[in-house]
Each structure stands twice: as C-alpha cells, then as structure tokens.
PDB file of C-alpha atoms in Angstrom:
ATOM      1  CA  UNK J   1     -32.807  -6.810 -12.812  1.00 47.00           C
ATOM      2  CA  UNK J   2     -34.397  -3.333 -14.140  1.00 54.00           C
ATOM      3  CA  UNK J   3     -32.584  -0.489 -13.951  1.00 59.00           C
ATOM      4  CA  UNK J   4     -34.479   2.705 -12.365  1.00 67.00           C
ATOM      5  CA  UNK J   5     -35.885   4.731 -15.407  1.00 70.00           C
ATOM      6  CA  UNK J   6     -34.176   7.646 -14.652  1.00 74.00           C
ATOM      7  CA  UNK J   7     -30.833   5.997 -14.527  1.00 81.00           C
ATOM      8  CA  UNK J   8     -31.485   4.560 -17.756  1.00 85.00           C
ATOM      9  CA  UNK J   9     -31.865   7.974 -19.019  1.00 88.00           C
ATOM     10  CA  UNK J  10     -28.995   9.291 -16.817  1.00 88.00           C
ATOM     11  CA  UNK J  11     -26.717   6.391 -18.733  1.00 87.00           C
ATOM     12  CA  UNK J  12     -27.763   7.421 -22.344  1.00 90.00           C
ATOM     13  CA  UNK J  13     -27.067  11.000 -21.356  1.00 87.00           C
ATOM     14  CA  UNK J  14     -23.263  10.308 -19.872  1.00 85.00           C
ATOM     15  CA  UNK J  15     -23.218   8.152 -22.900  1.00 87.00           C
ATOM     16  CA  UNK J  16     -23.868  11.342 -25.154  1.00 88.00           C
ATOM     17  CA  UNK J  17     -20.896  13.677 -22.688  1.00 85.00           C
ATOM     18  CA  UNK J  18     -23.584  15.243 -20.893  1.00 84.00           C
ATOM     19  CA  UNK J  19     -21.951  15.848 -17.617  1.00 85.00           C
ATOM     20  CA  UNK J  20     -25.433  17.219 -15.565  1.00 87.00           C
ATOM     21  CA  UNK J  21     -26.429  13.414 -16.120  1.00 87.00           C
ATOM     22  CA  UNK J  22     -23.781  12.790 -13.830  1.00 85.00           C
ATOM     23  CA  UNK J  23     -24.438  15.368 -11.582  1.00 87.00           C
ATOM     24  CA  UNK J  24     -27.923  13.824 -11.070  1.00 88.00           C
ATOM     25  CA  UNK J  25     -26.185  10.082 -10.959  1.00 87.00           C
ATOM     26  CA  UNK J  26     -24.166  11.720  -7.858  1.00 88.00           C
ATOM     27  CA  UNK J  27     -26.577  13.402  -6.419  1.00 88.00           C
ATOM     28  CA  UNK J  28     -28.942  10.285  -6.276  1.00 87.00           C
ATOM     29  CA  UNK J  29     -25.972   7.751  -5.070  1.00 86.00           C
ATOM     30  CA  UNK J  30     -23.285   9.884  -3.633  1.00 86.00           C
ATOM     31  CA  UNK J  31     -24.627   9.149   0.154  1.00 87.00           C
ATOM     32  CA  UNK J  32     -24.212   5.514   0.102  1.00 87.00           C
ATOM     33  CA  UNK J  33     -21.498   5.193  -1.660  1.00 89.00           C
ATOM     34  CA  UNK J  34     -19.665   7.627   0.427  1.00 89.00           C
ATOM     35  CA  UNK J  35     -20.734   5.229   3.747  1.00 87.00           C
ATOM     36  CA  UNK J  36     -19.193   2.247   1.643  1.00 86.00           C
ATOM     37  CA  UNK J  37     -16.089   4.073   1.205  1.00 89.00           C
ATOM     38  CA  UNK J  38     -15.737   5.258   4.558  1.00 87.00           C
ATOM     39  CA  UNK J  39     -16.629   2.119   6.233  1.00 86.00           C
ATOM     40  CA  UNK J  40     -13.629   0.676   4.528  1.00 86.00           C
ATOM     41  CA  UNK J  41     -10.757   3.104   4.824  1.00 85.00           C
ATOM     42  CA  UNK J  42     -12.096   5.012   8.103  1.00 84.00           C
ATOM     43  CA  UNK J  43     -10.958   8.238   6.927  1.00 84.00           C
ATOM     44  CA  UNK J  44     -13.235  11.050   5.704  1.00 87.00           C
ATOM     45  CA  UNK J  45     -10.671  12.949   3.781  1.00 86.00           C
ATOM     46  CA  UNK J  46      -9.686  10.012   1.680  1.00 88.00           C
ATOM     47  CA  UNK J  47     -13.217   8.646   1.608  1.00 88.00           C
ATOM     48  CA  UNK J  48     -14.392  11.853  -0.371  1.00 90.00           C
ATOM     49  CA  UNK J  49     -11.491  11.578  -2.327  1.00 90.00           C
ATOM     50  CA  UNK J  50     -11.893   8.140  -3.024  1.00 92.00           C
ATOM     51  CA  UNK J  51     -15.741   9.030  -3.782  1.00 91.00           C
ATOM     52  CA  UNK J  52     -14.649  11.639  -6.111  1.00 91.00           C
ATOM     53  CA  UNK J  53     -12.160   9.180  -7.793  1.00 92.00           C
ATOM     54  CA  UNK J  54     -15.061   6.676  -7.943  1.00 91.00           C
ATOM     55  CA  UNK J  55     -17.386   8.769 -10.289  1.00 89.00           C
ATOM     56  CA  UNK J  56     -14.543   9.808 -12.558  1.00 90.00           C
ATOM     57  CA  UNK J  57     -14.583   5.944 -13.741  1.00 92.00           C
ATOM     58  CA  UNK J  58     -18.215   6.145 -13.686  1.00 89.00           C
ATOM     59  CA  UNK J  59     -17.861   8.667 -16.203  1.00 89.00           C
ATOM     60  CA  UNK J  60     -15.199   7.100 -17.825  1.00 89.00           C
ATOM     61  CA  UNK J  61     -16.078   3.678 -18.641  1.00 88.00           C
ATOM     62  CA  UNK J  62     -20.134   4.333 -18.998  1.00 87.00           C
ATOM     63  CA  UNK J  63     -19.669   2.055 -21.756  1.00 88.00           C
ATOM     64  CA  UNK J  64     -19.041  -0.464 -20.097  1.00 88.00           C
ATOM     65  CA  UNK J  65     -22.022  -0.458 -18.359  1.00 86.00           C
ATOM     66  CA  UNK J  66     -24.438  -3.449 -18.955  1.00 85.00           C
ATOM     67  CA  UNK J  67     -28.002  -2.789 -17.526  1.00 82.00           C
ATOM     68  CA  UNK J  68     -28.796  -6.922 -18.576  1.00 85.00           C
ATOM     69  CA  UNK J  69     -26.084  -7.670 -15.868  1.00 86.00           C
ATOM     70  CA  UNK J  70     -26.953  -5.724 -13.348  1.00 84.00           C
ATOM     71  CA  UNK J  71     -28.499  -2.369 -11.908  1.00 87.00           C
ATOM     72  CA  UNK J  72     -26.628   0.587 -12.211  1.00 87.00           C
ATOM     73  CA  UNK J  73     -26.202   1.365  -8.156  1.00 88.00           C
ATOM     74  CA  UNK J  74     -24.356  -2.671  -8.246  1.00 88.00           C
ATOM     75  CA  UNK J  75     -22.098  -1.427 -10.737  1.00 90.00           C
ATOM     76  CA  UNK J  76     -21.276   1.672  -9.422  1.00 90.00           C
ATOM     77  CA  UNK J  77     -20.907   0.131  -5.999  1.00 91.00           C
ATOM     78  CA  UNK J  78     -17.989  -2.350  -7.568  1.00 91.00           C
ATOM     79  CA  UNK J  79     -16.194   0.575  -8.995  1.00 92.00           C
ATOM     80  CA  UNK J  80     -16.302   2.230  -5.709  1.00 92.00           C
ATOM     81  CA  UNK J  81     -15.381  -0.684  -3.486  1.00 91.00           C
ATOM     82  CA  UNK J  82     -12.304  -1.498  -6.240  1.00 90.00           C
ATOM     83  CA  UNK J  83     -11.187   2.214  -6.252  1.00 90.00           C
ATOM     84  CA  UNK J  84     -10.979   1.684  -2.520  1.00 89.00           C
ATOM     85  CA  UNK J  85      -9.474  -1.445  -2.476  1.00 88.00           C
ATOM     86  CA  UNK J  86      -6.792  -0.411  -4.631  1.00 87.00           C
ATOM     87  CA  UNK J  87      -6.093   2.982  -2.719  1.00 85.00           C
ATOM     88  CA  UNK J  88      -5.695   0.849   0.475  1.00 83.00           C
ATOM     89  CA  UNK J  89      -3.439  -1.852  -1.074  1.00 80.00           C
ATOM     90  CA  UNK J  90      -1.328   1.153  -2.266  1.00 75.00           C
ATOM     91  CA  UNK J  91      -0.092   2.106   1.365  1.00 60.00           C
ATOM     92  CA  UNK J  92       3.782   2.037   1.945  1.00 48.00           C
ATOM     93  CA  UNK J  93       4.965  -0.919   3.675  1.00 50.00           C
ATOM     94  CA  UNK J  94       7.175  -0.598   6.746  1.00 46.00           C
ATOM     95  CA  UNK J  95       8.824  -3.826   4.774  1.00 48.00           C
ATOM     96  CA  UNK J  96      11.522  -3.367   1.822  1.00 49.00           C
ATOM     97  CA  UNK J  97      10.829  -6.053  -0.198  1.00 51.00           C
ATOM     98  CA  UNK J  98      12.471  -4.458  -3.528  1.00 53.00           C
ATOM     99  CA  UNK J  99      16.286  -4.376  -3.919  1.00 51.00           C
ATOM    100  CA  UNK J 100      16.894  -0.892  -4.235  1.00 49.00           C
ATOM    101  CA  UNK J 101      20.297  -0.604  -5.113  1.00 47.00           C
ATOM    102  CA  UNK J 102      21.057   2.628  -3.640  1.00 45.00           C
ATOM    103  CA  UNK J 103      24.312   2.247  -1.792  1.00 44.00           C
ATOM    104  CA  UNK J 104      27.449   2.865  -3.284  1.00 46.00           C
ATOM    105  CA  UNK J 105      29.929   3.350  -0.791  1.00 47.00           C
ATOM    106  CA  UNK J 106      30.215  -0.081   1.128  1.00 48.00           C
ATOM    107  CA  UNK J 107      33.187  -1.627   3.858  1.00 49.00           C
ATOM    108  CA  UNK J 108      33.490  -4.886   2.958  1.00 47.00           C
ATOM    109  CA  UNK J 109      35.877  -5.361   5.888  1.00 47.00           C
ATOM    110  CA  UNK J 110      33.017  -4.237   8.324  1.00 45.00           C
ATOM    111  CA  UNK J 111      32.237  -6.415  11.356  1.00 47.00           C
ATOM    112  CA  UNK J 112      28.993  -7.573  12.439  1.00 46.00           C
ATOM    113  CA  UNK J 113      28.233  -4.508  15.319  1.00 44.00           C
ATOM    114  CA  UNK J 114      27.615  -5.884  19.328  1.00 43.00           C
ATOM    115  CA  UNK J 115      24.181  -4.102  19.349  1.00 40.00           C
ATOM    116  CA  UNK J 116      23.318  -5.679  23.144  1.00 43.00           C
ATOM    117  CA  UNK J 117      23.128  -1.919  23.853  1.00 45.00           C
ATOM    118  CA  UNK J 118      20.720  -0.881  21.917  1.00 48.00           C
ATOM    119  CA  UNK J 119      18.889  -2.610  24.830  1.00 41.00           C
ATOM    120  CA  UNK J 120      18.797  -5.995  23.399  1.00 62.00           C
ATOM    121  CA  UNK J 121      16.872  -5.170  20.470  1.00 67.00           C
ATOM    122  CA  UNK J 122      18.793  -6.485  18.111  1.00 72.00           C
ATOM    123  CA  UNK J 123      20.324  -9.250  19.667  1.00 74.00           C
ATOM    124  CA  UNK J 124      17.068 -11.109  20.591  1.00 76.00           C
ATOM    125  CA  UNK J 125      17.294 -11.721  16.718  1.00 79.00           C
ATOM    126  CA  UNK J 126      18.260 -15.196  15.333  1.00 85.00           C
ATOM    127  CA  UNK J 127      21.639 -14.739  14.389  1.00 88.00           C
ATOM    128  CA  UNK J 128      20.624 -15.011  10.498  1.00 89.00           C
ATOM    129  CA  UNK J 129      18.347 -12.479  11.008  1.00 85.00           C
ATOM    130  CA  UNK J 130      21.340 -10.427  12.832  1.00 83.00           C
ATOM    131  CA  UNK J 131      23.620 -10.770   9.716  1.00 87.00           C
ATOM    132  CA  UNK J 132      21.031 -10.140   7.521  1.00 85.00           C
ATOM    133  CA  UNK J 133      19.972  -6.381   9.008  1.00 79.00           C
ATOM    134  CA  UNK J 134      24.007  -6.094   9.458  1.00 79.00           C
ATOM    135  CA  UNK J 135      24.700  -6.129   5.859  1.00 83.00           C
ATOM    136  CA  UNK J 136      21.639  -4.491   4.342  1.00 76.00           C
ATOM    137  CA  UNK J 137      21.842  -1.577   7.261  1.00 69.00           C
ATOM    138  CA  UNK J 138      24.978  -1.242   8.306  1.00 68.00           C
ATOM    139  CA  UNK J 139      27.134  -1.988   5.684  1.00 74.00           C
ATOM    140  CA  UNK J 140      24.890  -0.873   2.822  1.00 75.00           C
ATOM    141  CA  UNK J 141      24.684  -4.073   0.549  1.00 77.00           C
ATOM    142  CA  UNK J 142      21.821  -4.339  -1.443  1.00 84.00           C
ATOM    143  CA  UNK J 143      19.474  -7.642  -0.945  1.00 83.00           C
ATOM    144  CA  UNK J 144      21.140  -8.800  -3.984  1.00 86.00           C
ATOM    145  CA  UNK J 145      24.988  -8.790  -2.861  1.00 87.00           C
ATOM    146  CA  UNK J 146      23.831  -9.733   0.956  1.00 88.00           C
ATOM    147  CA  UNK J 147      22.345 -12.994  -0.073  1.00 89.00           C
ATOM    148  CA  UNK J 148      25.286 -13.926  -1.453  1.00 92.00           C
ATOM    149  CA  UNK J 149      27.613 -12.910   0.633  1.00 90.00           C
ATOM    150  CA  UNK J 150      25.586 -15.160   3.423  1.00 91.00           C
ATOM    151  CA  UNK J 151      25.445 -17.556   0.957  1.00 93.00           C
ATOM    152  CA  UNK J 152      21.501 -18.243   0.901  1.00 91.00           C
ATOM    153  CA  UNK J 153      19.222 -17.689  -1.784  1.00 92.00           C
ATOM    154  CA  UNK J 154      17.486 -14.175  -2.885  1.00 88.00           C
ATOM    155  CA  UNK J 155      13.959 -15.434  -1.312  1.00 87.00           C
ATOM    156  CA  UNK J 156      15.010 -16.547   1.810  1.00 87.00           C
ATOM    157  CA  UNK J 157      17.749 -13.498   2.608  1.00 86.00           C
ATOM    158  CA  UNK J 158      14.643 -11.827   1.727  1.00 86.00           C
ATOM    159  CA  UNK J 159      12.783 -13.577   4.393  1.00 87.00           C
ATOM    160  CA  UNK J 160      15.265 -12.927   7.306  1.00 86.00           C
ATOM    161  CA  UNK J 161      15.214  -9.430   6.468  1.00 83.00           C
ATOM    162  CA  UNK J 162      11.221  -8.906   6.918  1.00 83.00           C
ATOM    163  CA  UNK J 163      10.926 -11.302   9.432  1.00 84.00           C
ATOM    164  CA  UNK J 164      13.729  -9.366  11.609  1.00 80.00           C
ATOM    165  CA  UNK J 165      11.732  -6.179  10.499  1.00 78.00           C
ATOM    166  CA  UNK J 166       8.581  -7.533  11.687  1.00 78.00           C
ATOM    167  CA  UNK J 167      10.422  -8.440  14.875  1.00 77.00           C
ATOM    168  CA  UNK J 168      11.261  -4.972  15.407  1.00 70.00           C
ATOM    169  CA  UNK J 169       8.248  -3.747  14.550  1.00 70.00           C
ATOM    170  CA  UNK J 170       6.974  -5.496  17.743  1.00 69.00           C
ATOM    171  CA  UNK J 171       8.507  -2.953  20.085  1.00 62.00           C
ATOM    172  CA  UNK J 172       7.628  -0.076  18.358  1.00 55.00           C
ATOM    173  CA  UNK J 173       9.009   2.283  21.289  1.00 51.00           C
ATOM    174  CA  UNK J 174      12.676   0.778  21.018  1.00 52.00           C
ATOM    175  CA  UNK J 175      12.646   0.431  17.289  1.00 49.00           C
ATOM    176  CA  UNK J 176      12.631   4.663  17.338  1.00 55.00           C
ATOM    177  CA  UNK J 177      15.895   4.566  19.280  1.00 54.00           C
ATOM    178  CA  UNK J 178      17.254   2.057  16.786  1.00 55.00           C
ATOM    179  CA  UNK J 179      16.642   4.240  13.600  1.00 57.00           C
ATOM    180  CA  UNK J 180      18.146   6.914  16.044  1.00 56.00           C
ATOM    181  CA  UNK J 181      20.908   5.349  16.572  1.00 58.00           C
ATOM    182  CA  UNK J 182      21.232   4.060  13.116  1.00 63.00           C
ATOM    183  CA  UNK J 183      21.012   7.867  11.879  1.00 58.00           C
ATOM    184  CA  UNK J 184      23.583   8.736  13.762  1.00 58.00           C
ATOM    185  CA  UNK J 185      25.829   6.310  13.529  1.00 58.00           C
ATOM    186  CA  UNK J 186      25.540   6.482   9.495  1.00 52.00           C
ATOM    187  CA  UNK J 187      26.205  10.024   9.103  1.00 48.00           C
ATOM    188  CA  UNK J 188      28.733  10.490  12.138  1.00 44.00           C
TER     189      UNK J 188
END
C-alpha cells in the first residue's frame, strides 16, 4: 500500500516540526474526516472539535506512523474514529456507579418513605429496589454502608440501584417531579 508522494513528503516534513506540512495534511483530508466524525457523534460543534483534536495526535505521534502498514489517510482515519470514540464513551451517565462518599449527616433511625404519591413511581419498584433508592437517596448512605445494611453484596446493591434508576428513567416526565420532590424534601 503506497503512500501518495506528497504525503510522504508531508510526513518527513511534520517529522522535521514543520507545521505548514500539516496545514497541507489538513487541508487535503480535513473534509472526510470531518464527515467521519460527524456521522458518529451528530453534532457539528463537537465534530470540529473532535477534528481539531484529531490532527493534534496527528502531529503528535507522526512517529508513529508506518507507511509499510498502511496509507497515511487509514491511519489518520483510526486516530480520528478513536478520538471520537473516546469523546463519546466520556459522556456522564444518568447511572452512579461509583461510591461517592459524600454524605455525612445520615438518620439511621429513618423509615423507608410511603412514596405511592409520588404517583406510583416509586412503588412500582421491587421492594429491593425500594430499599435500595431509600438508603442511598433518602437517608444518604453511601453504596458502601447500604449494601450492608441490606445485607447483600457491593455488586448486587449496586445492581438494584441502576436497575431502579433505569426504571425511572422509563418515565422520564414523572422522574422530574421525583428529583422535585426529592429537592425539596432534602433541603426543607
């Protein structure tokens, strides 16, 4: 696989810090990798960012560039499609899965809440699941000390907790009156 003759020459001039060799790498392969990028995240704002982000590991890991493995659009191509990959794995999940340990202040005589008014949301939980968003929510214990105190191990508390999260996350429109709720009942 032969490398365009003007890339090769592009290559030995990014390998000598001449930055106009990249400029000309851009300006030859900017376009498609731009479609790639936006094909993949949908947004033109990040795509051009991502783009941008793309050819700053062009131009900093030329070296690694092997024209016997490949041309240089392939290579350039993978860098983009990781950089995009990565930026999209990155997103912040609706899901705690990390014990955060932020609550100090907890009521270990609280009782598990009746939350039938909060239009059933809550209650059409299994009743693990119920527990489990009572102690981690209402009664501030981190994942570590609510696992215990159910008496389960760390995975599966774990598990109750994001599958009565993705639960929730089914009725979107009701879920917003339960952080509502939640909000005000926390800091009343």
């Amino acid at each position: 696989m032969a490398t365009d003759p003007n890339d090769t020459l592009y290559i030995e001039q990014l390998l000598n810090g001449d930055e106009h060799a990249l400029y000309l790498l851009y300006d030859k392969y900017s376009g498609a990798l731009y479609g790639v990028i936006l094909r993949m995240c949908g947004d033109e704002d990040i795509a051009q960012d991502l783009l941008q982000e793309s050819f700053i590991k062009i131009w900093q890991n030329i070296g690694s560039y092997d024209s016997q493995k490949g041309k240089f659009y392939t290579w350039a191509y993978r860098i983009a499609k990781n950089t995009t990959l990565n930026s999209l794995r990155k997103s912040t999940p609706l899901i705690q899965t990390d014990d955060l340990s932020v609550y100090e202040n907890k009521n270990p005589e609280a009782e598990i809440k009746d939350y039938s008014d909060l239009n059933g949301l809550l209650a059409e939980l299994e009743p693990q699941h119920q527990l489990a968003i009572n102690l981690v929510y209402f009664k501030g214990l981190t994942h570590q000390e609510a696992h215990k105190e159910m008496n389960v191990p760390l995975g599966s508390f774990k598990s109750y907790i994001r599958q009565a999260l993705l639960k929730l996350r089914e009725r979107r429109s009701e879920l917003l009156m339960l952080v509502l709720v939640i909000n005000v009942c926390g800091h009343g």
